[in-house]
Amino acid sequence: SNARMARLKLGKKVSATVHPFPHTPFEQQNIEKVAIFMLAIYITFCLSFIPAGIAHFVVKERESGAQQLQILSGASHLTFWLSNLFYDVALYTIPAICVPLTLNQ
């Protein structure tokens, strides 16, 4: 190694170059399959945080009693749940549109 050559004061250096063989079509196909699988895992992992955020809101609402307060103030159950549905759909629509757009580029 270069450290050993410097210690022996020979004034020489060791270098190595690597020229790998090109991938065969089978290897290239396997690499692409692994890349597609990992991309699917990453997208699934990222999109799983959205329902977790929605579930957190439902638990927090149950804890604070917001539904009962809205029902007491005159809102119907249907209005309450439809507003929750529209909010959840709107929250999920943005990433659901952005993911295919970014993958298409």
mmCIF file of N, CA and C in Angstrom:
data_model
loop_
_atom_site.group_PDB
_atom_site.id
_atom_site.type_symbol
_atom_site.label_atom_id
_atom_site.label_comp_id
_atom_site.label_asym_id
_atom_site.label_seq_id
_atom_site.Cartn_x
_atom_site.Cartn_y
_atom_site.Cartn_z
ATOM 1 N N SER A 1 0.833 -1.183 0.000
ATOM 2 C CA SER A 1 0.000 0.000 0.000
ATOM 3 C C SER A 1 0.878 1.245 0.000
ATOM 4 N N ASN A 2 0.264 2.406 -0.220
ATOM 5 C CA ASN A 2 1.020 3.652 -0.268
ATOM 6 C C ASN A 2 1.651 3.999 1.071
ATOM 7 N N ALA A 3 1.009 3.628 2.159
ATOM 8 C CA ALA A 3 1.580 3.900 3.479
ATOM 9 C C ALA A 3 2.848 3.089 3.689
ATOM 10 N N ARG A 4 2.858 1.843 3.249
ATOM 11 C CA ARG A 4 4.040 0.999 3.394
ATOM 12 C C ARG A 4 5.182 1.514 2.505
ATOM 13 N N MET A 5 4.863 1.949 1.292
ATOM 14 C CA MET A 5 5.889 2.495 0.397
ATOM 15 C C MET A 5 6.492 3.776 0.963
ATOM 16 N N ALA A 6 5.666 4.614 1.564
ATOM 17 C CA ALA A 6 6.176 5.853 2.152
ATOM 18 C C ALA A 6 7.049 5.557 3.358
ATOM 19 N N ARG A 7 6.693 4.551 4.148
ATOM 20 C CA ARG A 7 7.483 4.193 5.319
ATOM 21 C C ARG A 7 8.842 3.640 4.914
ATOM 22 N N LEU A 8 8.875 2.891 3.831
ATOM 23 C CA LEU A 8 10.141 2.334 3.341
ATOM 24 C C LEU A 8 10.938 3.346 2.523
ATOM 25 N N LYS A 9 10.376 4.518 2.271
ATOM 26 C CA LYS A 9 11.018 5.605 1.528
ATOM 27 C C LYS A 9 11.473 5.158 0.148
ATOM 28 N N LEU A 10 10.597 4.455 -0.540
ATOM 29 C CA LEU A 10 10.931 3.994 -1.880
ATOM 30 C C LEU A 10 10.537 5.020 -2.938
ATOM 31 N N GLY A 11 9.660 5.977 -2.586
ATOM 32 C CA GLY A 11 9.253 7.006 -3.525
ATOM 33 C C GLY A 11 8.327 6.503 -4.615
ATOM 34 N N LYS A 12 7.635 5.433 -4.372
ATOM 35 C CA LYS A 12 6.715 4.883 -5.362
ATOM 36 C C LYS A 12 5.297 4.897 -4.803
ATOM 37 N N LYS A 13 4.329 4.849 -5.700
ATOM 38 C CA LYS A 13 2.921 4.818 -5.298
ATOM 39 C C LYS A 13 2.226 3.647 -5.959
ATOM 40 N N VAL A 14 1.240 3.135 -5.280
ATOM 41 C CA VAL A 14 0.433 2.048 -5.803
ATOM 42 C C VAL A 14 -0.926 2.626 -6.197
ATOM 43 N N SER A 15 -1.391 2.297 -7.384
ATOM 44 C CA SER A 15 -2.727 2.719 -7.800
ATOM 45 C C SER A 15 -3.412 1.536 -8.475
ATOM 46 N N ALA A 16 -4.715 1.527 -8.379
ATOM 47 C CA ALA A 16 -5.503 0.447 -8.982
ATOM 48 C C ALA A 16 -6.682 1.058 -9.722
ATOM 49 N N THR A 17 -6.965 0.541 -10.869
ATOM 50 C CA THR A 17 -8.141 0.960 -11.627
ATOM 51 C C THR A 17 -9.008 -0.264 -11.878
ATOM 52 N N VAL A 18 -10.292 -0.021 -11.892
ATOM 53 C CA VAL A 18 -11.240 -1.106 -12.059
ATOM 54 C C VAL A 18 -12.112 -0.795 -13.283
ATOM 55 N N HIS A 19 -12.220 -1.737 -14.158
ATOM 56 C CA HIS A 19 -13.087 -1.632 -15.319
ATOM 57 C C HIS A 19 -14.030 -2.830 -15.301
ATOM 58 N N PRO A 20 -15.217 -2.662 -14.665
ATOM 59 C CA PRO A 20 -16.128 -3.806 -14.560
ATOM 60 C C PRO A 20 -16.742 -4.169 -15.912
ATOM 61 N N PHE A 21 -17.141 -5.408 -16.022
ATOM 62 C CA PHE A 21 -17.823 -5.856 -17.233
ATOM 63 C C PHE A 21 -19.194 -5.207 -17.307
ATOM 64 N N PRO A 22 -19.717 -4.972 -18.486
ATOM 65 C CA PRO A 22 -21.081 -4.431 -18.582
ATOM 66 C C PRO A 22 -22.099 -5.461 -18.095
ATOM 67 N N HIS A 23 -23.234 -4.948 -17.648
ATOM 68 C CA HIS A 23 -24.288 -5.844 -17.161
ATOM 69 C C HIS A 23 -24.885 -6.632 -18.320
ATOM 70 N N THR A 24 -25.189 -7.882 -18.049
ATOM 71 C CA THR A 24 -25.905 -8.690 -19.036
ATOM 72 C C THR A 24 -27.371 -8.255 -19.029
ATOM 73 N N PRO A 25 -28.127 -8.572 -20.063
ATOM 74 C CA PRO A 25 -29.557 -8.203 -20.062
ATOM 75 C C PRO A 25 -30.319 -8.787 -18.872
ATOM 76 N N PHE A 26 -29.961 -9.983 -18.459
ATOM 77 C CA PHE A 26 -30.617 -10.599 -17.296
ATOM 78 C C PHE A 26 -30.311 -9.803 -16.025
ATOM 79 N N GLU A 27 -29.044 -9.423 -15.845
ATOM 80 C CA GLU A 27 -28.674 -8.631 -14.675
ATOM 81 C C GLU A 27 -29.361 -7.267 -14.697
ATOM 82 N N GLN A 28 -29.409 -6.646 -15.863
ATOM 83 C CA GLN A 28 -30.062 -5.344 -15.989
ATOM 84 C C GLN A 28 -31.549 -5.450 -15.650
ATOM 85 N N GLN A 29 -32.195 -6.531 -16.090
ATOM 86 C CA GLN A 29 -33.602 -6.745 -15.790
ATOM 87 C C GLN A 29 -33.810 -6.933 -14.287
ATOM 88 N N ASN A 30 -32.920 -7.666 -13.634
ATOM 89 C CA ASN A 30 -33.030 -7.858 -12.186
ATOM 90 C C ASN A 30 -32.828 -6.555 -11.435
ATOM 91 N N ILE A 31 -31.885 -5.737 -11.884
ATOM 92 C CA ILE A 31 -31.644 -4.446 -11.244
ATOM 93 C C ILE A 31 -32.884 -3.558 -11.373
ATOM 94 N N GLU A 32 -33.513 -3.560 -12.542
ATOM 95 C CA GLU A 32 -34.714 -2.764 -12.746
ATOM 96 C C GLU A 32 -35.865 -3.262 -11.871
ATOM 97 N N LYS A 33 -35.987 -4.586 -11.726
ATOM 98 C CA LYS A 33 -37.041 -5.140 -10.868
ATOM 99 C C LYS A 33 -36.847 -4.710 -9.417
ATOM 100 N N VAL A 34 -35.615 -4.749 -8.949
ATOM 101 C CA VAL A 34 -35.323 -4.338 -7.570
ATOM 102 C C VAL A 34 -35.610 -2.847 -7.405
ATOM 103 N N ALA A 35 -35.234 -2.036 -8.382
ATOM 104 C CA ALA A 35 -35.473 -0.596 -8.305
ATOM 105 C C ALA A 35 -36.966 -0.292 -8.269
ATOM 106 N N ILE A 36 -37.758 -0.983 -9.071
ATOM 107 C CA ILE A 36 -39.205 -0.772 -9.087
ATOM 108 C C ILE A 36 -39.819 -1.218 -7.763
ATOM 109 N N PHE A 37 -39.346 -2.337 -7.238
ATOM 110 C CA PHE A 37 -39.849 -2.814 -5.947
ATOM 111 C C PHE A 37 -39.538 -1.810 -4.837
ATOM 112 N N MET A 38 -38.321 -1.300 -4.806
ATOM 113 C CA MET A 38 -37.948 -0.338 -3.770
ATOM 114 C C MET A 38 -38.749 0.958 -3.914
ATOM 115 N N LEU A 39 -38.987 1.390 -5.144
ATOM 116 C CA LEU A 39 -39.802 2.579 -5.367
ATOM 117 C C LEU A 39 -41.212 2.366 -4.830
ATOM 118 N N ALA A 40 -41.777 1.194 -5.066
ATOM 119 C CA ALA A 40 -43.111 0.892 -4.543
ATOM 120 C C ALA A 40 -43.127 0.906 -3.024
ATOM 121 N N ILE A 41 -42.090 0.368 -2.416
ATOM 122 C CA ILE A 41 -41.999 0.372 -0.948
ATOM 123 C C ILE A 41 -41.908 1.796 -0.428
ATOM 124 N N TYR A 42 -41.075 2.635 -1.048
ATOM 125 C CA TYR A 42 -40.917 4.020 -0.606
ATOM 126 C C TYR A 42 -42.226 4.791 -0.729
ATOM 127 N N ILE A 43 -42.921 4.625 -1.844
ATOM 128 C CA ILE A 43 -44.184 5.349 -2.036
ATOM 129 C C ILE A 43 -45.221 4.884 -1.022
ATOM 130 N N THR A 44 -45.309 3.585 -0.805
ATOM 131 C CA THR A 44 -46.265 3.053 0.174
ATOM 132 C C THR A 44 -45.954 3.574 1.570
ATOM 133 N N PHE A 45 -44.673 3.607 1.912
ATOM 134 C CA PHE A 45 -44.268 4.097 3.232
ATOM 135 C C PHE A 45 -44.632 5.571 3.393
ATOM 136 N N CYS A 46 -44.351 6.362 2.378
ATOM 137 C CA CYS A 46 -44.637 7.797 2.464
ATOM 138 C C CYS A 46 -46.134 8.072 2.544
ATOM 139 N N LEU A 47 -46.919 7.378 1.749
ATOM 140 C CA LEU A 47 -48.362 7.624 1.743
ATOM 141 C C LEU A 47 -49.065 7.057 2.975
ATOM 142 N N SER A 48 -48.397 6.213 3.736
ATOM 143 C CA SER A 48 -49.037 5.658 4.932
ATOM 144 C C SER A 48 -49.139 6.680 6.060
ATOM 145 N N PHE A 49 -48.397 7.782 5.965
ATOM 146 C CA PHE A 49 -48.479 8.788 7.019
ATOM 147 C C PHE A 49 -49.765 9.607 6.927
ATOM 148 N N ILE A 50 -50.388 9.666 5.775
ATOM 149 C CA ILE A 50 -51.605 10.459 5.621
ATOM 150 C C ILE A 50 -52.763 9.850 6.423
ATOM 151 N N PRO A 51 -53.071 8.549 6.283
ATOM 152 C CA PRO A 51 -54.137 7.989 7.131
ATOM 153 C C PRO A 51 -53.801 8.052 8.624
ATOM 154 N N ALA A 52 -52.521 7.976 8.946
ATOM 155 C CA ALA A 52 -52.146 8.090 10.357
ATOM 156 C C ALA A 52 -52.486 9.482 10.885
ATOM 157 N N GLY A 53 -52.271 10.505 10.067
ATOM 158 C CA GLY A 53 -52.643 11.859 10.471
ATOM 159 C C GLY A 53 -54.133 12.032 10.608
ATOM 160 N N ILE A 54 -54.878 11.392 9.727
ATOM 161 C CA ILE A 54 -56.340 11.463 9.800
ATOM 162 C C ILE A 54 -56.835 10.747 11.053
ATOM 163 N N ALA A 55 -56.279 9.598 11.358
ATOM 164 C CA ALA A 55 -56.676 8.863 12.564
ATOM 165 C C ALA A 55 -56.343 9.666 13.822
ATOM 166 N N HIS A 56 -55.226 10.375 13.774
ATOM 167 C CA HIS A 56 -54.857 11.217 14.916
ATOM 168 C C HIS A 56 -55.918 12.300 15.137
ATOM 169 N N PHE A 57 -56.411 12.884 14.053
ATOM 170 C CA PHE A 57 -57.443 13.909 14.168
ATOM 171 C C PHE A 57 -58.718 13.333 14.777
ATOM 172 N N VAL A 58 -59.106 12.143 14.367
ATOM 173 C CA VAL A 58 -60.326 11.523 14.893
ATOM 174 C C VAL A 58 -60.181 11.237 16.386
ATOM 175 N N VAL A 59 -59.020 10.752 16.798
ATOM 176 C CA VAL A 59 -58.792 10.469 18.219
ATOM 177 C C VAL A 59 -58.794 11.764 19.025
ATOM 178 N N LYS A 60 -58.138 12.799 18.491
ATOM 179 C CA LYS A 60 -58.093 14.087 19.185
ATOM 180 C C LYS A 60 -59.494 14.695 19.310
ATOM 181 N N GLU A 61 -60.289 14.522 18.263
ATOM 182 C CA GLU A 61 -61.655 15.037 18.285
ATOM 183 C C GLU A 61 -62.502 14.293 19.318
ATOM 184 N N ARG A 62 -62.302 12.996 19.409
ATOM 185 C CA ARG A 62 -63.035 12.190 20.395
ATOM 186 C C ARG A 62 -62.632 12.608 21.817
ATOM 187 N N GLU A 63 -61.365 12.910 21.980
ATOM 188 C CA GLU A 63 -60.836 13.312 23.276
ATOM 189 C C GLU A 63 -61.398 14.665 23.711
ATOM 190 N N SER A 64 -61.504 15.597 22.754
ATOM 191 C CA SER A 64 -61.951 16.949 23.107
ATOM 192 C C SER A 64 -63.473 17.086 23.121
ATOM 193 N N GLY A 65 -64.185 16.167 22.495
ATOM 194 C CA GLY A 65 -65.646 16.232 22.469
ATOM 195 C C GLY A 65 -66.178 17.235 21.453
ATOM 196 N N ALA A 66 -65.445 17.478 20.377
ATOM 197 C CA ALA A 66 -65.854 18.453 19.367
ATOM 198 C C ALA A 66 -67.139 18.026 18.671
ATOM 199 N N GLN A 67 -67.320 16.738 18.449
ATOM 200 C CA GLN A 67 -68.537 16.272 17.775
ATOM 201 C C GLN A 67 -69.764 16.574 18.628
ATOM 202 N N GLN A 68 -69.677 16.294 19.895
ATOM 203 C CA GLN A 68 -70.815 16.555 20.774
ATOM 204 C C GLN A 68 -71.157 18.037 20.811
ATOM 205 N N LEU A 69 -70.131 18.884 20.809
ATOM 206 C CA LEU A 69 -70.352 20.316 20.829
ATOM 207 C C LEU A 69 -71.040 20.789 19.545
ATOM 208 N N GLN A 70 -70.644 20.236 18.411
ATOM 209 C CA GLN A 70 -71.264 20.623 17.148
ATOM 210 C C GLN A 70 -72.693 20.105 17.049
ATOM 211 N N ILE A 71 -72.945 18.903 17.559
ATOM 212 C CA ILE A 71 -74.308 18.359 17.558
ATOM 213 C C ILE A 71 -75.205 19.211 18.460
ATOM 214 N N LEU A 72 -74.671 19.628 19.613
ATOM 215 C CA LEU A 72 -75.445 20.477 20.521
ATOM 216 C C LEU A 72 -75.741 21.842 19.903
ATOM 217 N N SER A 73 -74.850 22.330 19.057
ATOM 218 C CA SER A 73 -75.064 23.642 18.449
ATOM 219 C C SER A 73 -75.963 23.572 17.220
ATOM 220 N N GLY A 74 -76.413 22.374 16.828
ATOM 221 C CA GLY A 74 -77.397 22.263 15.767
ATOM 222 C C GLY A 74 -76.928 21.572 14.503
ATOM 223 N N ALA A 75 -75.696 21.175 14.395
ATOM 224 C CA ALA A 75 -75.223 20.472 13.200
ATOM 225 C C ALA A 75 -75.711 19.020 13.251
ATOM 226 N N SER A 76 -76.077 18.500 12.096
ATOM 227 C CA SER A 76 -76.556 17.114 12.074
ATOM 228 C C SER A 76 -75.361 16.156 11.993
ATOM 229 N N HIS A 77 -75.628 14.892 12.306
ATOM 230 C CA HIS A 77 -74.570 13.877 12.213
ATOM 231 C C HIS A 77 -74.074 13.746 10.780
ATOM 232 N N LEU A 78 -75.008 13.814 9.831
ATOM 233 C CA LEU A 78 -74.644 13.692 8.426
ATOM 234 C C LEU A 78 -73.708 14.826 8.004
ATOM 235 N N THR A 79 -74.021 16.038 8.417
ATOM 236 C CA THR A 79 -73.167 17.186 8.081
ATOM 237 C C THR A 79 -71.785 17.032 8.707
ATOM 238 N N PHE A 80 -71.742 16.588 9.941
ATOM 239 C CA PHE A 80 -70.458 16.407 10.629
ATOM 240 C C PHE A 80 -69.588 15.392 9.895
ATOM 241 N N TRP A 81 -70.164 14.235 9.565
ATOM 242 C CA TRP A 81 -69.357 13.185 8.939
ATOM 243 C C TRP A 81 -69.031 13.499 7.488
ATOM 244 N N LEU A 82 -69.930 14.177 6.781
ATOM 245 C CA LEU A 82 -69.612 14.592 5.401
ATOM 246 C C LEU A 82 -68.487 15.624 5.377
ATOM 247 N N SER A 83 -68.494 16.535 6.333
ATOM 248 C CA SER A 83 -67.402 17.516 6.392
ATOM 249 C C SER A 83 -66.068 16.828 6.701
ATOM 250 N N ASN A 84 -66.099 15.829 7.569
ATOM 251 C CA ASN A 84 -64.880 15.050 7.837
ATOM 252 C C ASN A 84 -64.422 14.307 6.588
ATOM 253 N N LEU A 85 -65.374 13.735 5.862
ATOM 254 C CA LEU A 85 -65.039 13.009 4.639
ATOM 255 C C LEU A 85 -64.427 13.941 3.598
ATOM 256 N N PHE A 86 -65.031 15.089 3.385
ATOM 257 C CA PHE A 86 -64.501 16.040 2.394
ATOM 258 C C PHE A 86 -63.106 16.526 2.776
ATOM 259 N N TYR A 87 -62.897 16.759 4.071
ATOM 260 C CA TYR A 87 -61.577 17.184 4.530
ATOM 261 C C TYR A 87 -60.538 16.082 4.289
ATOM 262 N N ASP A 88 -60.892 14.845 4.610
ATOM 263 C CA ASP A 88 -59.961 13.733 4.418
ATOM 264 C C ASP A 88 -59.647 13.508 2.939
ATOM 265 N N VAL A 89 -60.674 13.595 2.096
ATOM 266 C CA VAL A 89 -60.464 13.421 0.655
ATOM 267 C C VAL A 89 -59.581 14.537 0.112
ATOM 268 N N ALA A 90 -59.840 15.781 0.541
ATOM 269 C CA ALA A 90 -59.020 16.904 0.088
ATOM 270 C C ALA A 90 -57.579 16.752 0.555
ATOM 271 N N LEU A 91 -57.398 16.260 1.764
ATOM 272 C CA LEU A 91 -56.052 16.068 2.295
ATOM 273 C C LEU A 91 -55.295 14.988 1.529
ATOM 274 N N TYR A 92 -56.004 13.954 1.096
ATOM 275 C CA TYR A 92 -55.346 12.845 0.407
ATOM 276 C C TYR A 92 -55.208 13.087 -1.092
ATOM 277 N N THR A 93 -56.022 13.975 -1.644
ATOM 278 C CA THR A 93 -56.001 14.203 -3.090
ATOM 279 C C THR A 93 -54.689 14.831 -3.551
ATOM 280 N N ILE A 94 -54.149 15.741 -2.788
ATOM 281 C CA ILE A 94 -52.914 16.424 -3.194
ATOM 282 C C ILE A 94 -51.767 15.428 -3.378
ATOM 283 N N PRO A 95 -51.438 14.582 -2.410
ATOM 284 C CA PRO A 95 -50.368 13.603 -2.651
ATOM 285 C C PRO A 95 -50.736 12.570 -3.714
ATOM 286 N N ALA A 96 -52.027 12.207 -3.782
ATOM 287 C CA ALA A 96 -52.440 11.209 -4.775
ATOM 288 C C ALA A 96 -52.266 11.733 -6.197
ATOM 289 N N ILE A 97 -52.364 13.036 -6.396
ATOM 290 C CA ILE A 97 -52.129 13.623 -7.713
ATOM 291 C C ILE A 97 -50.637 13.855 -7.941
ATOM 292 N N CYS A 98 -49.934 14.261 -6.916
ATOM 293 C CA CYS A 98 -48.511 14.593 -7.054
ATOM 294 C C CYS A 98 -47.638 13.367 -7.333
ATOM 295 N N VAL A 99 -47.961 12.231 -6.761
ATOM 296 C CA VAL A 99 -47.121 11.039 -6.941
ATOM 297 C C VAL A 99 -47.072 10.597 -8.399
ATOM 298 N N PRO A 100 -48.200 10.420 -9.098
ATOM 299 C CA PRO A 100 -48.093 10.043 -10.509
ATOM 300 C C PRO A 100 -47.428 11.115 -11.378
ATOM 301 N N LEU A 101 -47.657 12.376 -11.029
ATOM 302 C CA LEU A 101 -47.026 13.443 -11.810
ATOM 303 C C LEU A 101 -45.515 13.410 -11.676
ATOM 304 N N THR A 102 -45.008 13.176 -10.471
ATOM 305 C CA THR A 102 -43.555 13.120 -10.294
ATOM 306 C C THR A 102 -42.961 11.842 -10.884
ATOM 307 N N LEU A 103 -43.707 10.748 -10.858
ATOM 308 C CA LEU A 103 -43.198 9.512 -11.449
ATOM 309 C C LEU A 103 -43.201 9.567 -12.972
ATOM 310 N N ASN A 104 -44.057 10.390 -13.528
ATOM 311 C CA ASN A 104 -44.162 10.502 -14.979
ATOM 312 C C ASN A 104 -43.012 11.305 -15.572
ATOM 313 N N GLN A 105 -42.337 12.097 -14.772
ATOM 314 C CA GLN A 105 -41.261 12.956 -15.289
ATOM 315 C C GLN A 105 -39.991 12.214 -15.506
#
